[in-house]
N, CA, C and O of each residue as an XYZ file, in Angstrom:
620
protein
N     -60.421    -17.745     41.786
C     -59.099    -17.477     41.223
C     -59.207    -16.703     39.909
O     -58.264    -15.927     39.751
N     -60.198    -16.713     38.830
C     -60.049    -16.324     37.453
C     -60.953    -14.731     37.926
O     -60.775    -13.676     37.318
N     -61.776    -14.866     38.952
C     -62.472    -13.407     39.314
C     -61.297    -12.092     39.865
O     -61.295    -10.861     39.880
N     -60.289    -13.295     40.310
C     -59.580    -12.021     41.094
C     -58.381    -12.141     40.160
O     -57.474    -11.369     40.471
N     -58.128    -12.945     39.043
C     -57.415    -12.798     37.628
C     -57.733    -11.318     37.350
O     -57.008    -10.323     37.332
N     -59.075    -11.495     37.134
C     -59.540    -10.258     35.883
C     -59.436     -9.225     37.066
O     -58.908     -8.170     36.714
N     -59.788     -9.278     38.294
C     -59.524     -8.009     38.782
C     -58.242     -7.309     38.621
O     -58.050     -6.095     38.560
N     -57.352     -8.326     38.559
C     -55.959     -7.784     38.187
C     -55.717     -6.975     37.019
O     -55.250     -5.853     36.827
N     -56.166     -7.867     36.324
C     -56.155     -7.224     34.749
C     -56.764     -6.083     34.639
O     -56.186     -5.235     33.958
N     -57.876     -5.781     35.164
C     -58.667     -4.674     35.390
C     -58.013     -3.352     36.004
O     -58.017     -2.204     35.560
N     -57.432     -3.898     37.208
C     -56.843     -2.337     37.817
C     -55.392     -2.471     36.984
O     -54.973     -1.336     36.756
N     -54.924     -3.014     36.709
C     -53.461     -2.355     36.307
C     -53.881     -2.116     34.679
O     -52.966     -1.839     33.905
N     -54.806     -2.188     34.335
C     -55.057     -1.869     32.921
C     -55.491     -0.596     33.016
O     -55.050      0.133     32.127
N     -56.330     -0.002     33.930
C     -56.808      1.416     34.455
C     -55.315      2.288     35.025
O     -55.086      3.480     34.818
N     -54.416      1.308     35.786
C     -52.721      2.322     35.682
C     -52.168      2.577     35.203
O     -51.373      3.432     35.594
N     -52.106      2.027     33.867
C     -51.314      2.050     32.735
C     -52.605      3.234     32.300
O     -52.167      4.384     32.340
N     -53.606      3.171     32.030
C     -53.981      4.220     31.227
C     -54.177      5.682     31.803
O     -53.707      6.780     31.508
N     -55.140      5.190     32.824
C     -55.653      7.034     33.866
C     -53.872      7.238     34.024
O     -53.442      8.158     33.329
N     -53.092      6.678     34.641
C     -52.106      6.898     35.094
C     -50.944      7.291     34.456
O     -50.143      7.969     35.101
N     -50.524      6.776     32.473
C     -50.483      7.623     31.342
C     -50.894      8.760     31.336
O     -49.987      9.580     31.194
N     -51.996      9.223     31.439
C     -52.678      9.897     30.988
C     -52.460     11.207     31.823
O     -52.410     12.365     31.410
N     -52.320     10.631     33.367
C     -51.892     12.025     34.173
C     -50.544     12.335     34.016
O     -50.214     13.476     34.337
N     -49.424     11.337     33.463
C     -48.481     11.830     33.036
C     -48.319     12.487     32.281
O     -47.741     13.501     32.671
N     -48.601     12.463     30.999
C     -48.538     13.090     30.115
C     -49.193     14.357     29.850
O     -48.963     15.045     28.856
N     -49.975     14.628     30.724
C     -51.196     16.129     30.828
C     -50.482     17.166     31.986
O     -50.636     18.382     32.095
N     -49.543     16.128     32.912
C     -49.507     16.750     34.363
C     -48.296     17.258     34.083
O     -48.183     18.461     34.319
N     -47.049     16.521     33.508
C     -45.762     16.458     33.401
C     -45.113     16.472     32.401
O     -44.165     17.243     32.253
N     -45.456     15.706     31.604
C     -44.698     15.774     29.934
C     -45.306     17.548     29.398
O     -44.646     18.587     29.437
N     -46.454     17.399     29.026
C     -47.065     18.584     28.921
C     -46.290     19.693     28.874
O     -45.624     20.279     28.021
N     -46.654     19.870     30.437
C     -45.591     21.337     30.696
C     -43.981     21.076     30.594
O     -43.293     22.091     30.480
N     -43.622     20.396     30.610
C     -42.244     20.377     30.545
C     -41.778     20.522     29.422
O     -40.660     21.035     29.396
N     -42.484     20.107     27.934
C     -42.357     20.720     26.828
C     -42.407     21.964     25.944
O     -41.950     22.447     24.908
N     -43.526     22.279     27.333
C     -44.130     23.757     26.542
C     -43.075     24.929     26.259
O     -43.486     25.920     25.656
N     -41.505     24.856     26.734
C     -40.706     25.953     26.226
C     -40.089     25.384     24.811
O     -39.377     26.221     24.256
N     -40.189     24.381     24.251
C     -39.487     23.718     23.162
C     -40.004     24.184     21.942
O     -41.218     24.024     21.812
N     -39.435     24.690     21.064
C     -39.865     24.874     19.858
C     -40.936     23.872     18.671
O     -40.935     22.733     18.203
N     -41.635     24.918     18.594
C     -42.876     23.916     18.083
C     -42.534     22.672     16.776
O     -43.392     21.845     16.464
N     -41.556     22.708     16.306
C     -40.949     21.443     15.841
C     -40.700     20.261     16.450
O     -41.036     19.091     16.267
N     -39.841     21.018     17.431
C     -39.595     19.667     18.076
C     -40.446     19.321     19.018
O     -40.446     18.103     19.193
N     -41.421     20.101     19.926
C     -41.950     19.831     20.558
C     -43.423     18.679     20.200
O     -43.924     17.708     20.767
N     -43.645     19.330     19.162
C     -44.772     18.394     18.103
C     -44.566     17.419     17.503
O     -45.541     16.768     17.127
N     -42.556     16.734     17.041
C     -42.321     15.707     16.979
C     -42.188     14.675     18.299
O     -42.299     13.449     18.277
N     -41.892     15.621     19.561
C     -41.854     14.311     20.653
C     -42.601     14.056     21.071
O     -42.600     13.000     21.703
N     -44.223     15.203     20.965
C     -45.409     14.711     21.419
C     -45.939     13.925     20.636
O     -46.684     13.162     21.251
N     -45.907     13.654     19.084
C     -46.299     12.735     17.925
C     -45.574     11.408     18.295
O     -45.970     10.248     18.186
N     -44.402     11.907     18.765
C     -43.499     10.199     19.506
C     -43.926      9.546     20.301
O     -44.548      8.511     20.060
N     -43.631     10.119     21.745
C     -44.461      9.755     22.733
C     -45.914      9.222     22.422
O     -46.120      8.016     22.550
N     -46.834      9.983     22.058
C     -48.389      9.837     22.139
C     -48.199      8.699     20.729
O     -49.274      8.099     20.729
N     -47.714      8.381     20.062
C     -47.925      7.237     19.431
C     -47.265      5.634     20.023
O     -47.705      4.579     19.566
N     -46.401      5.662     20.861
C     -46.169      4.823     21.491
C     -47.464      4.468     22.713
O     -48.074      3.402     22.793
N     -47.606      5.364     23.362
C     -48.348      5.667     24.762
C     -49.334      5.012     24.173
O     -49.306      3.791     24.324
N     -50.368      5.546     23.424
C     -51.711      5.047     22.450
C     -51.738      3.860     22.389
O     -52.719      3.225     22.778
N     -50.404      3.158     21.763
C     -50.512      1.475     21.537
C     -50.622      0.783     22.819
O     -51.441     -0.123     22.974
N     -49.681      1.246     23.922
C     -50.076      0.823     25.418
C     -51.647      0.902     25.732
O     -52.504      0.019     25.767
N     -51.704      2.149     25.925
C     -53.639      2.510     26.162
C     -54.290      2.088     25.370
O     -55.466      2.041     25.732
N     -54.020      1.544     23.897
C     -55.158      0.781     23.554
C     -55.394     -0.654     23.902
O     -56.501     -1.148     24.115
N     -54.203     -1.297     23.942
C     -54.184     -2.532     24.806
C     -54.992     -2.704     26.129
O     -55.672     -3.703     26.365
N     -54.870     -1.745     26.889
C     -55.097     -1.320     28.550
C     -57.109     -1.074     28.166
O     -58.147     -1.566     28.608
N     -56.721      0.009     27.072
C     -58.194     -0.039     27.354
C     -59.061     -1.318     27.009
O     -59.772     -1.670     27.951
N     -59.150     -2.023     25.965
C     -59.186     -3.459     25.569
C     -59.404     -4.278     26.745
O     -60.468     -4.882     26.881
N     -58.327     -4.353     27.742
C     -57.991     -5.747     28.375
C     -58.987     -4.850     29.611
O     -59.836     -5.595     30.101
N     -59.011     -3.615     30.092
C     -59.921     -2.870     31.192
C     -62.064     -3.337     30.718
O     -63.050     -3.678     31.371
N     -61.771     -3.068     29.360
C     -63.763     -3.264     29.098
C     -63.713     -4.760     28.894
O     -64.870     -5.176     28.958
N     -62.756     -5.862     28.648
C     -62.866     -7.082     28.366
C     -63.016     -7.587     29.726
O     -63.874     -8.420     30.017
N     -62.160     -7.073     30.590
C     -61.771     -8.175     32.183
C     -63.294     -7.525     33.104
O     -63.961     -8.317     33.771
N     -63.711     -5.917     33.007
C     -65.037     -5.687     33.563
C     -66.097     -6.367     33.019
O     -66.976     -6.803     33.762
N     -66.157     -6.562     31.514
C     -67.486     -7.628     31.476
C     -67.331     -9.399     31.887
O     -68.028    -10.403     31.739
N     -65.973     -9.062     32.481
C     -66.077    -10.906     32.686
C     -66.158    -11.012     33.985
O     -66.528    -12.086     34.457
N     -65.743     -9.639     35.052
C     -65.835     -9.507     36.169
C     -67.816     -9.790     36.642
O     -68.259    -10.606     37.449
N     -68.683     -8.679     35.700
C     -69.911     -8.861     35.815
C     -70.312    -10.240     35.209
O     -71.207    -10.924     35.706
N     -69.763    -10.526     34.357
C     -70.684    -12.102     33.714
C     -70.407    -12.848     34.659
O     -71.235    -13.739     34.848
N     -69.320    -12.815     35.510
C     -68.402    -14.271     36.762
C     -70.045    -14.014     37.860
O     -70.848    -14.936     37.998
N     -70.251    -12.614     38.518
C     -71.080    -12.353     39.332
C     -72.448    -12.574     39.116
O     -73.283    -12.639     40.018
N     -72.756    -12.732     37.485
C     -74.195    -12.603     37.222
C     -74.508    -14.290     36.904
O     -75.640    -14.720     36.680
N     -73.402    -15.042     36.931
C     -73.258    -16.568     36.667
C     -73.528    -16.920     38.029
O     -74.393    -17.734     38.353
N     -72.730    -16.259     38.882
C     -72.620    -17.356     40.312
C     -74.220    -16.742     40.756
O     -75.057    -17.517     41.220
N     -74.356    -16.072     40.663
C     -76.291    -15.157     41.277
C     -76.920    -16.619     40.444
O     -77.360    -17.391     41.296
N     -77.033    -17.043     39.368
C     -77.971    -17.617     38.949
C     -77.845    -19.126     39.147
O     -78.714    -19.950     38.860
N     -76.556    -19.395     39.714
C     -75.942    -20.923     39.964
C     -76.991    -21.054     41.263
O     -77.869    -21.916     41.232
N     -76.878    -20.320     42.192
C     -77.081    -20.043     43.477
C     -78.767    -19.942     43.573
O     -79.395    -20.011     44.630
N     -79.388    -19.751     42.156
C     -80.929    -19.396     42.123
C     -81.266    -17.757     42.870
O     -82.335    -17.302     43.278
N     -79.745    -17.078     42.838
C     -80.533    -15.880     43.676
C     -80.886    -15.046     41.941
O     -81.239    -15.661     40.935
N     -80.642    -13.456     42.051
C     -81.255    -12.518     41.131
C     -80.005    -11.564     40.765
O     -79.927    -10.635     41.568
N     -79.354    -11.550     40.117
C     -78.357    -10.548     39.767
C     -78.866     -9.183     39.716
O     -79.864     -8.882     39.060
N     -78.156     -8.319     40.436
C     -78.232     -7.152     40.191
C     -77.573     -6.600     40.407
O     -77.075     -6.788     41.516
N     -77.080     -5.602     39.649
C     -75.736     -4.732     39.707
C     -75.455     -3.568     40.322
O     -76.158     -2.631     39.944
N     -74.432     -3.260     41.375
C     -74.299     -2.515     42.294
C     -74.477     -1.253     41.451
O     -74.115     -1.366     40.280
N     -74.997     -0.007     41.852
C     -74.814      1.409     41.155
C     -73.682      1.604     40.930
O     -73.628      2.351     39.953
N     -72.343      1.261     41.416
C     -71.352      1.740     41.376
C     -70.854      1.204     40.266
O     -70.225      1.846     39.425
N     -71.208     -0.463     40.184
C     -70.695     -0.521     39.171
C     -71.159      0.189     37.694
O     -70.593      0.711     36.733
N     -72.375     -0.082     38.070
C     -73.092      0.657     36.933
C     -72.242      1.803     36.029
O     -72.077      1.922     34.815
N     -71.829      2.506     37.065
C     -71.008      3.761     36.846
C     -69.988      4.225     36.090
O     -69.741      5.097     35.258
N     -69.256      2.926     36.941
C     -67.845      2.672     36.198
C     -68.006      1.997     35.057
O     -67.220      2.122     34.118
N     -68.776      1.417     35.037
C     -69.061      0.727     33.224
C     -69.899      2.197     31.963
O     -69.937      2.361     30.743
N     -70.260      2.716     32.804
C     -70.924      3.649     31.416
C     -69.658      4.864     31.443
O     -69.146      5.448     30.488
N     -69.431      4.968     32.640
C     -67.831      6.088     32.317
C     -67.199      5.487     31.614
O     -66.902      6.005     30.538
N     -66.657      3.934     31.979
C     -65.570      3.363     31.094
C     -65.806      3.365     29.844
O     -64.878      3.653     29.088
N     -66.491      3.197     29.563
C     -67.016      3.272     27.747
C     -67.549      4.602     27.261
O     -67.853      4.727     26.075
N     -67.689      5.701     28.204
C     -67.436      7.232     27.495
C     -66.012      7.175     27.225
O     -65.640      7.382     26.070
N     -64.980      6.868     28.334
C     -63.893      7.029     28.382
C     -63.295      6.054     27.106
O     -62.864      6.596     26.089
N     -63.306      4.979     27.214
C     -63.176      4.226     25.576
C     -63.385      4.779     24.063
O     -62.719      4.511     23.063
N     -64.564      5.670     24.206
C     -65.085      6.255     23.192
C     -64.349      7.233     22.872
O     -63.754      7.398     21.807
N     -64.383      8.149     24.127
C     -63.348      9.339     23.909
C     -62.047      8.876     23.439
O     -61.400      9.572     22.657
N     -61.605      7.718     23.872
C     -59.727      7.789     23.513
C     -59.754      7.046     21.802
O     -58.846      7.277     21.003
N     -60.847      6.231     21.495
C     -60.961      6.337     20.508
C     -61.063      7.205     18.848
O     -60.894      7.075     17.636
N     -61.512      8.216     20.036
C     -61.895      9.824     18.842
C     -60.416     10.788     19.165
O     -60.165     11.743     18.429
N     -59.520     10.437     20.298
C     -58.072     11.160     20.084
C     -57.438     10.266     19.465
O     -56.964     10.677     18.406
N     -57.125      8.613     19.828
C     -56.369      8.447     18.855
C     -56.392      8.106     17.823
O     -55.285      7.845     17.350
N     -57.809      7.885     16.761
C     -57.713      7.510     15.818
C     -58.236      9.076     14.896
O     -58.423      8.937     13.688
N     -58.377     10.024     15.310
C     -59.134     11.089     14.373
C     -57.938     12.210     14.997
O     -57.091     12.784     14.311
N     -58.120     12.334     16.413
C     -57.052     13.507     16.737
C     -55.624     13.723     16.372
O     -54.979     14.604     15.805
N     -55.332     12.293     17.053
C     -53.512     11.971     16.256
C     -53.392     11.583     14.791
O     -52.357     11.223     14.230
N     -54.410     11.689     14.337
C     -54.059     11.247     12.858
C     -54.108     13.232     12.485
O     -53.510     13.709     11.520
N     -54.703     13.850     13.202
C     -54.235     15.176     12.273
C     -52.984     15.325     12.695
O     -52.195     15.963     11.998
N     -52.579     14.748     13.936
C     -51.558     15.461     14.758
C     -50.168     15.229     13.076
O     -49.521     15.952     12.317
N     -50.465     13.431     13.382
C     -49.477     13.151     12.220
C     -49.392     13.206     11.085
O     -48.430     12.650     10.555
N     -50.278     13.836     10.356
C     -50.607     14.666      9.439
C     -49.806     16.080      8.935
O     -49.348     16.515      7.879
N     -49.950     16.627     10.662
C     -49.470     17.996     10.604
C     -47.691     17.541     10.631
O     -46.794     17.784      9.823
N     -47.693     16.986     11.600
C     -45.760     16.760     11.746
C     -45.166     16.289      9.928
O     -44.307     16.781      9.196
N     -46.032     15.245      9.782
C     -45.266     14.568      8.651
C     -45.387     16.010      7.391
O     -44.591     16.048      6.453
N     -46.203     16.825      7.525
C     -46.082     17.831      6.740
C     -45.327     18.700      6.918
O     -44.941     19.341      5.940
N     -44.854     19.021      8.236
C     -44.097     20.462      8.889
C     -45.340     21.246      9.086
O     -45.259     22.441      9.373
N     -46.256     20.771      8.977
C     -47.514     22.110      8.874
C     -47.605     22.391     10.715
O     -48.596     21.955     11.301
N     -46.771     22.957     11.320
C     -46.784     23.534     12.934
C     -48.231     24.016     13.351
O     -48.995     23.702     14.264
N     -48.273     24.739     12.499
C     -49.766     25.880     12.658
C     -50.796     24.999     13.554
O     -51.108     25.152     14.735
N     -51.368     23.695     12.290
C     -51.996     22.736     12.093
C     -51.501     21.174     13.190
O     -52.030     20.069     13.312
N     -50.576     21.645     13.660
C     -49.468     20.354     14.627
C     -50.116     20.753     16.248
O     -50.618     19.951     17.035
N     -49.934     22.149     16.432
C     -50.389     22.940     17.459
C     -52.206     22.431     17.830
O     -52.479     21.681     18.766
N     -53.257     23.020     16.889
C     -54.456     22.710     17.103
C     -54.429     21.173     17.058
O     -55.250     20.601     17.774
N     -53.591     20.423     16.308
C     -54.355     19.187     16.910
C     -54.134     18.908     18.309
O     -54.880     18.335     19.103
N     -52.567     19.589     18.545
C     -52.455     19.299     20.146
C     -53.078     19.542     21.052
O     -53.429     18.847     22.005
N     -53.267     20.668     20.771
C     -54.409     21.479     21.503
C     -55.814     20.582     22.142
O     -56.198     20.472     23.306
N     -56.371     20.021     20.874
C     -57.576     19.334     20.885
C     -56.894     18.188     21.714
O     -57.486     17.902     22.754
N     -56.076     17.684     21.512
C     -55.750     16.331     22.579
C     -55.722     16.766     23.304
O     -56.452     16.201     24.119
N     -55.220     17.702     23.748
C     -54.912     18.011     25.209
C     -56.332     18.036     26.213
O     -56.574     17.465     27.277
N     -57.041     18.855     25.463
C     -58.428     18.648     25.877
C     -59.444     18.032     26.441
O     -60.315     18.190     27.296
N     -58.830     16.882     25.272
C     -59.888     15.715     25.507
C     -59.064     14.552     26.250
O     -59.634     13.613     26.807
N     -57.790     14.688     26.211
C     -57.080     13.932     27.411
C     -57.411     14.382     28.543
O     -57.653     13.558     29.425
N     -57.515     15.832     28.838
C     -58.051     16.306     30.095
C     -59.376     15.583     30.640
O     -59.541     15.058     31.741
N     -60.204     15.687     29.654
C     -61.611     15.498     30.280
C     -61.821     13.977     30.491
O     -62.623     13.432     31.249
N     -60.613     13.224     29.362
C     -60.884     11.376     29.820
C     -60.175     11.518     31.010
O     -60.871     11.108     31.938
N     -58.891     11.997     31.450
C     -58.482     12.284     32.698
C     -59.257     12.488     34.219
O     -59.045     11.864     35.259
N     -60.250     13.614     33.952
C     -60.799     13.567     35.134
C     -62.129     12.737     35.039
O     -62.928     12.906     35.960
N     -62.458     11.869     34.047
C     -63.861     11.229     34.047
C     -62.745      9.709     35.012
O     -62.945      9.164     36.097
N     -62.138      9.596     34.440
C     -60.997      8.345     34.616
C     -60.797      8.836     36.574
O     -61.386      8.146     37.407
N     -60.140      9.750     36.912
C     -59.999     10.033     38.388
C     -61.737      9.303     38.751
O     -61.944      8.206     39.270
N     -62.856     10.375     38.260
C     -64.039      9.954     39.125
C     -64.748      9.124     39.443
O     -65.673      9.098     40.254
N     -63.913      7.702     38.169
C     -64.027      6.178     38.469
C     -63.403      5.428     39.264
O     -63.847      4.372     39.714
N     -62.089      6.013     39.557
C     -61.199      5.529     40.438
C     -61.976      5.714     41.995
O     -61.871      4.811     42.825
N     -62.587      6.697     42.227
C     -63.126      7.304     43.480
C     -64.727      6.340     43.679
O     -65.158      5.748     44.668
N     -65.152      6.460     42.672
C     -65.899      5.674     42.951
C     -65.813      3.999     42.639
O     -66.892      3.408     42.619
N     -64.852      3.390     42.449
C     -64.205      2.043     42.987
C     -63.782      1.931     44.288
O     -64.158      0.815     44.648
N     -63.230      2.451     45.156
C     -62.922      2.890     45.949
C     -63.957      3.826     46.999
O     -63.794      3.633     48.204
N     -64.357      4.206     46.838
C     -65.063      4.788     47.598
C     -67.349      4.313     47.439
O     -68.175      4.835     48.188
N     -67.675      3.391     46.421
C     -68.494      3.053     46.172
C     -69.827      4.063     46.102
O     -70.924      3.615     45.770
């Protein structure tokens, strides 16, 4: 019951975030891009500061519920006297997940802080490149995030 708890916690903590994340890259994104760089850089500073507090939660409760998922498996292996060892796959998804942790760490605490930097100044110029750089690196946690999903799923 508490293994297939955390599995819960686990995948809907990965929907809320990969699944953020393609929103906002796939759809918000472009749908802004005709808006004047004022406003467009205040609703992306809006949005992405709300979104962030979600995804940091998500990411949190995603690396907390996977190491309890492996500690539940590496407990019952040793109850049992067999040998724990960890599927490659998982392997996988644990060293992506924590690039991917790392990365959203370096957008939202270094990237959006220029972002809000630039807005709270009017400095556009400077509002733009930070977006820019998020955008980026949302992209690339984006598709590292898809190639974990595939390989959960597809092992």
């Amino acid at each position: 019951m508490l293994y297939d708890l955390l599995t819960l916690i686990h995948v809907a903590s990965i929907i809320v975030w990969v699944g953020g994340m393609a929103f906002a890259h796939l759809a918000l994104r472009p749908a802004v891009a005709t808006l004047e760089p004022p406003v467009r850089l205040r609703l992306m500073h809006d949005v992405l500061r709300r979104f962030f507090l979600l995804a940091g939660i998500a990411v949190l409760l995603a690396v907390a519920s996977g190491l309890g998922m492996v500690g539940m498996a590496a407990a019952q292996a040793a109850e049992t006297g067999g040998r724990f060892r960890m599927p490659l796959a998982w392997n996988l998804m644990g060293t992506f997940g924590i690039i991917m942790a790392l990365i959203f760490g370096h957008i939202r605490f270094a990237l959006f802080g220029r972002l809000r930097r630039a807005v709270a100044a009017s400095d556009w110029k400077a509002g733009g490149v930070a977006m820019a750089s998020i955008r980026k690196w949302v992209g690339i946690n984006l598709l590292i995030g898809t190639c974990v999903v595939v390989i959960a799923f597809l092992g």
